[in-house]
Short mmCIF file of C-alpha atoms in Angstrom, two decimals:
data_model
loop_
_atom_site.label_atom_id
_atom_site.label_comp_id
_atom_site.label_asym_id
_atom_site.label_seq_id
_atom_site.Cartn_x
_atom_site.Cartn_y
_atom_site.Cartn_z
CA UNK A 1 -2.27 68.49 32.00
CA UNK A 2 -1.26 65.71 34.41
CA UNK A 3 -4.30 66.29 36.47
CA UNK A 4 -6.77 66.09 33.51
CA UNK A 5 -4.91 63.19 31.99
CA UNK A 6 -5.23 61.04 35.59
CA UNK A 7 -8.93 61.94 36.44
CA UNK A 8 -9.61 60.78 32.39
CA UNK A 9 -10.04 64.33 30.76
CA UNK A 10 -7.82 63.25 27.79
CA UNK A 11 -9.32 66.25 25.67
CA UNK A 12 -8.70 68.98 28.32
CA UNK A 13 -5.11 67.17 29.28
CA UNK A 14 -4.07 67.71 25.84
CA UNK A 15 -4.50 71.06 25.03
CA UNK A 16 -2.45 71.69 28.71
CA UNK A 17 0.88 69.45 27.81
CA UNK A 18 0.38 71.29 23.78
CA UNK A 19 0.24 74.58 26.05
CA UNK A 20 3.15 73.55 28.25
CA UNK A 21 4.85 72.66 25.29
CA UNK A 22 4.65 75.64 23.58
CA UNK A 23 5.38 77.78 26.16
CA UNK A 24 8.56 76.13 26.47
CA UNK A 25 9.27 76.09 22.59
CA UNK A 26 11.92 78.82 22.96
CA UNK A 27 14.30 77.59 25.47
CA UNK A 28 17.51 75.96 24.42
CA UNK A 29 17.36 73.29 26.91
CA UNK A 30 15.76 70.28 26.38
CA UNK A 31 13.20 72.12 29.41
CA UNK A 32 12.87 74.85 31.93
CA UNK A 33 13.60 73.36 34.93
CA UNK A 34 12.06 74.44 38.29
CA UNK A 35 12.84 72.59 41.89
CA UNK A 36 14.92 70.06 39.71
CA UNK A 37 12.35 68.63 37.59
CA UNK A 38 12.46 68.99 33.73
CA UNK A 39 8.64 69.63 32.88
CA UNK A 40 9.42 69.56 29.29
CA UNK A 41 10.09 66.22 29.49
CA UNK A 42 7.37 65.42 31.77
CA UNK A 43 4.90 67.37 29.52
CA UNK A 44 5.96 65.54 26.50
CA UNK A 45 5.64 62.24 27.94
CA UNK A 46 2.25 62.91 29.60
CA UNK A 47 0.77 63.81 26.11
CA UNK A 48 2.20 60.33 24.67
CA UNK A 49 0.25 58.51 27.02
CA UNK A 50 -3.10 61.35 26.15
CA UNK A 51 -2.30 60.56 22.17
CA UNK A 52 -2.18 56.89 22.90
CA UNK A 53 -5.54 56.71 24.35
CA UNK A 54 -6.98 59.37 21.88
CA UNK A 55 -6.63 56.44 19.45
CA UNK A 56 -3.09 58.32 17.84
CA UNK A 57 -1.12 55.04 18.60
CA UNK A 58 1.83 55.60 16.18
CA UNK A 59 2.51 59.02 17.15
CA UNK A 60 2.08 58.35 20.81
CA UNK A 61 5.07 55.69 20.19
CA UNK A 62 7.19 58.01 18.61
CA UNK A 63 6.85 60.28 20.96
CA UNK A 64 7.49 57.59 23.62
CA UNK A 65 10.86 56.96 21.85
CA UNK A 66 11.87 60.32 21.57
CA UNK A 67 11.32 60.66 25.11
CA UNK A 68 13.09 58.00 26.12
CA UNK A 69 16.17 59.15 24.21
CA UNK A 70 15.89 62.52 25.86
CA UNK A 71 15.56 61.19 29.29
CA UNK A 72 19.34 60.91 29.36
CA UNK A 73 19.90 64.45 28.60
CA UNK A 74 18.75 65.73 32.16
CA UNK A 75 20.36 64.85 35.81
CA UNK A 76 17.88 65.11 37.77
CA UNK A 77 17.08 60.98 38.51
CA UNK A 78 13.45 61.47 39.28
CA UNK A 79 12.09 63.44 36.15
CA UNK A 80 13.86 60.62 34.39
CA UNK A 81 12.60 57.58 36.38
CA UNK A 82 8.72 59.55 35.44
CA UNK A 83 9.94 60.02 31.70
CA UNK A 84 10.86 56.19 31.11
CA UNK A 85 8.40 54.45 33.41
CA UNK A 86 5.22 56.75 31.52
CA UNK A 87 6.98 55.25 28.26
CA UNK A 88 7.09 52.45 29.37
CA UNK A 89 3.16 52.54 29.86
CA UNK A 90 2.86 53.79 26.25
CA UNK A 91 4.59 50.81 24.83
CA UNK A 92 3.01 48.24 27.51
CA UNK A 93 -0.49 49.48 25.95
CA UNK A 94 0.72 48.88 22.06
CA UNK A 95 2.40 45.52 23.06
CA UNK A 96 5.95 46.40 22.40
CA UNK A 97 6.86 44.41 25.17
CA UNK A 98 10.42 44.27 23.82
CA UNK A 99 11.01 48.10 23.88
CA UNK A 100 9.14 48.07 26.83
CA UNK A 101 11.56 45.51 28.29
CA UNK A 102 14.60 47.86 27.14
CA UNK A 103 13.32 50.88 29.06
CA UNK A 104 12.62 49.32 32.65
CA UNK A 105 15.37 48.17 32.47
CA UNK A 106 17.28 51.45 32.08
CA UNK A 107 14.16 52.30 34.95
CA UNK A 108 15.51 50.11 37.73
CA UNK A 109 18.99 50.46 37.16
CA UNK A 110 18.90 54.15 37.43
CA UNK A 111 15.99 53.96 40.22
CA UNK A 112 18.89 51.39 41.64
CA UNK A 113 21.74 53.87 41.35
CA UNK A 114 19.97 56.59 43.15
CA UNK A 115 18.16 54.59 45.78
CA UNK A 116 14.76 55.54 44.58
CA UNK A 117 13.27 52.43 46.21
CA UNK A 118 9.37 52.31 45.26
CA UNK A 119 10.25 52.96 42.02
CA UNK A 120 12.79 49.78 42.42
CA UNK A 121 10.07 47.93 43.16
CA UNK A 122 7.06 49.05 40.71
CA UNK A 123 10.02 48.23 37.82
CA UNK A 124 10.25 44.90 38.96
CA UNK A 125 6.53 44.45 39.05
CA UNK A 126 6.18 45.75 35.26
CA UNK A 127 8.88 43.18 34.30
CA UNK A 128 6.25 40.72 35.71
CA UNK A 129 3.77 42.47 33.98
CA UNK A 130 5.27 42.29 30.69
CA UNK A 131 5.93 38.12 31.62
CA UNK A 132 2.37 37.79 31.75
CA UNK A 133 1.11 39.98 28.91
CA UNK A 134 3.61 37.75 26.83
CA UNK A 135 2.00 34.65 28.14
CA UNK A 136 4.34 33.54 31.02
CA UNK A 137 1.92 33.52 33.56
CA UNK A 138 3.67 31.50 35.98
CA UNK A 139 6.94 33.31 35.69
CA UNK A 140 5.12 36.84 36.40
CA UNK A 141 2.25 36.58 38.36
CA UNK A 142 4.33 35.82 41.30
CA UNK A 143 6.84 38.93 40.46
CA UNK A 144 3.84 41.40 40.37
CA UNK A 145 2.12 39.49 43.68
CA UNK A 146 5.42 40.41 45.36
CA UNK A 147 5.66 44.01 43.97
CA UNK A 148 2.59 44.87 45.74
CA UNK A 149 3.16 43.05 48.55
CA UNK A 150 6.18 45.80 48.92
CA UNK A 151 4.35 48.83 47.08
CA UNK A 152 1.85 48.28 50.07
CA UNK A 153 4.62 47.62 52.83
CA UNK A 154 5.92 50.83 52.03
CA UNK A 155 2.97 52.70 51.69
CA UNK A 156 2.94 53.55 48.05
CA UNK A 157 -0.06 52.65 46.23
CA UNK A 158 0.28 54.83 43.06
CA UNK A 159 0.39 52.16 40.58
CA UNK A 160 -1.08 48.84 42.73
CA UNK A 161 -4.44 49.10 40.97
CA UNK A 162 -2.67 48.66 38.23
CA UNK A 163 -0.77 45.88 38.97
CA UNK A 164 -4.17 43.74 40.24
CA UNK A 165 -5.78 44.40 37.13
CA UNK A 166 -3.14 42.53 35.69
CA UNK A 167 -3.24 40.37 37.89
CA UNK A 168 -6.50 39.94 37.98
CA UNK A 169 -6.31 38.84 34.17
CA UNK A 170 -3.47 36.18 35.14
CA UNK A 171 -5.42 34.47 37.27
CA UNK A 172 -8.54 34.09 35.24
CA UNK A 173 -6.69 33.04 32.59
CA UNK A 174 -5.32 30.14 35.13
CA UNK A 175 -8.43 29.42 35.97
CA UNK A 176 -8.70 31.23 39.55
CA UNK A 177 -11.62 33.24 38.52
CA UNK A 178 -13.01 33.60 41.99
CA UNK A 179 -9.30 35.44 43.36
CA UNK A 180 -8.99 37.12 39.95
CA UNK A 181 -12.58 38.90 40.02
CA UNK A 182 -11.68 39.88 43.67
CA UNK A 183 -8.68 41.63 42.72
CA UNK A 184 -10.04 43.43 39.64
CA UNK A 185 -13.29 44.64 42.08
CA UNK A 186 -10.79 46.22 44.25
CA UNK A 187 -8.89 47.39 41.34
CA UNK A 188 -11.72 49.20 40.58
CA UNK A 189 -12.49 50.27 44.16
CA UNK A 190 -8.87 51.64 44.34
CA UNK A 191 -9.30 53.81 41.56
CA UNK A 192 -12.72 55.39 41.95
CA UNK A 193 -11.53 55.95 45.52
CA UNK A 194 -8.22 57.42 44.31
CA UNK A 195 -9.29 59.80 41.78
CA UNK A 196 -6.89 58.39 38.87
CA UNK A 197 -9.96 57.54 36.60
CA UNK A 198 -8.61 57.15 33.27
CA UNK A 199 -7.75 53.77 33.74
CA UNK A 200 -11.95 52.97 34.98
CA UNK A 201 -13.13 51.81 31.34
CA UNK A 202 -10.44 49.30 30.88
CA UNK A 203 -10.69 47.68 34.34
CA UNK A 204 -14.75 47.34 33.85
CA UNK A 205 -13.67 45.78 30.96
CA UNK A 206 -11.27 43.54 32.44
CA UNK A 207 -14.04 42.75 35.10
CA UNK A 208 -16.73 41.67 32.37
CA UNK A 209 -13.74 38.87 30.93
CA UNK A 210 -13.07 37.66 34.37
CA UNK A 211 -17.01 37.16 34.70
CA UNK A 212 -17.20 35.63 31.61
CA UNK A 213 -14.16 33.12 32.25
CA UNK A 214 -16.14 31.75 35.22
CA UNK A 215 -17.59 28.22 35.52
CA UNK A 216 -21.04 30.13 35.62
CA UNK A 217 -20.54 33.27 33.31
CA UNK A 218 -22.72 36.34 34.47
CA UNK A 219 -23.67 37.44 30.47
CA UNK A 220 -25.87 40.41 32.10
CA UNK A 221 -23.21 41.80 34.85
CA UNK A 222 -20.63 41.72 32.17
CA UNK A 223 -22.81 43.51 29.34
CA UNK A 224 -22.86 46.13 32.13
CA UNK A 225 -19.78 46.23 32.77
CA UNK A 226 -19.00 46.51 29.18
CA UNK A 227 -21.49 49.49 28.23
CA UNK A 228 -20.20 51.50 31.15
CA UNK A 229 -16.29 51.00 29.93
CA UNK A 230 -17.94 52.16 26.86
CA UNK A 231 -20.04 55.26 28.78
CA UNK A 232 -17.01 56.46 30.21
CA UNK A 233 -14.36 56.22 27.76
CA UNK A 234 -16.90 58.12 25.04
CA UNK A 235 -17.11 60.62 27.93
CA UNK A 236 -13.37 60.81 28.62
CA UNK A 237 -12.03 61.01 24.36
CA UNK A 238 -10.27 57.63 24.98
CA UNK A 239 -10.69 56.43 22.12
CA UNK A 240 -8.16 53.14 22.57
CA UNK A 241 -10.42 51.92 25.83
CA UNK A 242 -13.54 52.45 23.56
CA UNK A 243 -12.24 50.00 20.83
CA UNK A 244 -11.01 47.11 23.33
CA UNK A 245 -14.05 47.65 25.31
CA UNK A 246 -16.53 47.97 21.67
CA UNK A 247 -14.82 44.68 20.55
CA UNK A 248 -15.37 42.60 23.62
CA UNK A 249 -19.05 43.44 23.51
CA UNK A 250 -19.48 42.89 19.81
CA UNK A 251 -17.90 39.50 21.07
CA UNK A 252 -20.26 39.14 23.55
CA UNK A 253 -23.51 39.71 21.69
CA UNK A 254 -22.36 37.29 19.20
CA UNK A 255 -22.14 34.81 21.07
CA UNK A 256 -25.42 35.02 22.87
CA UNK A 257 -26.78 35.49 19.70
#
């Protein structure tokens, strides 16, 4: 389920974490554990993140939620470190940024605790991500330019195209278009290269608004950009990428219109 889910096979990665789920209906744990990790949990939380993009916002929060609650019923500190950062994620997309506060928080003290140090530092780059998505730019830019400064230090580039797609938004939006489309291009580059597609139709999105924010707007590079976000989440069931992505080129045609 976690393999469909990453490479953007939302409709395929569903039916695996329902499967997983199932199987695992019976126990009286919160989830069979094997080598430590609780896949219950880890099921669970994966198919949040698949509802969420399927366009089932309100149950993928609730799920979230109930996740992180039962993150604290296992020991082992790395199933829950996955369980509240991949809520986290959930709530990040829906812009609860206060929940989403709550739960890295609980992230880096526990990835504190246990010494877990990449996850240390990809909790303190979310906190700067949620400073920017609530409009602080010049409070979190800097906090997720540092996070993956470190992420790449140490070698641990699971989440940095991520983090310069937000980035990538933060500076366009403070008018350094020219560093901002860099960062989104590689963004791009990063995933393609890296396999963990499902994020693809929101970062050509992202691209088109950082070519639009420039002094000399590329209309026709961005309408591209825009009807292959739309091309690829049609053909990956994400429903949530297909809205943002429909909406900006609705915008778009208007206005050249």
């Amino acid at each position: 389920g976690t393999s469909h889910h990453m490479i953007g096979e939302q409709v395929e990665a569903r039916a695996e974490f329902e499967a997983a789920l199932r199987a695992s209906a019976g126990s009286k744990q919160i989830g069979p554990t094997y080598f430590g990790f609780d896949h219950r949990l880890r099921a669970k939380v994966g198919l949040a993140r698949t509802l969420w993009l399927q366009g089932h916002a309100r149950q993928a929060v609730r799920t979230a939620h109930d996740m992180g609650v039962q993150a604290d019923g296992t020991e082992h500190a790395v199933t829950r470190c996955i369980t509240l950062i991949w809520a986290v994620s959930v709530l990040l997309w829906n812009g609860d940024f206060d929940d989403a506060e709550a739960y890295v928080d609980r992230f880096i003290a526990l990835a504190e605790a246990h010494s877990l140090k990449p996850y240390q530092l990809i909790g303190r780059g979310v906190k700067g991500e949620i400073d920017i998505r609530r409009g602080d730019i010049e409070r979190g830019a800097p906090v997720v330019q540092d996070s993956l400064r470190a992420l790449h230090a140490a070698h641990y580039e699971m989440v940095t195209s991520s983090f310069n797609a937000v980035l990538a938004e933060a500076l366009a939006a403070s008018g350094r278009e020219a560093q901002a489309f860099e960062l989104i291009a590689a963004a791009i580059r990063g995933v393609e290269a890296g396999g963990d597609l499902y994020s693809l139709p929101e970062m050509l999105r992202i691209q088109a608004r950082v070519r639009l924010a420039m002094a000399d707007p590329d209309w026709a590079a961005a309408e591209t950009d825009l009807l292959s976000a739309l091309e690829w989440s049609g053909r990956q069931g994400a429903l949530a990428w297909e809205l943002r992505a429909a909406t900006d080129l609705a915008a778009l045609w208007a206005e050249r219109c």
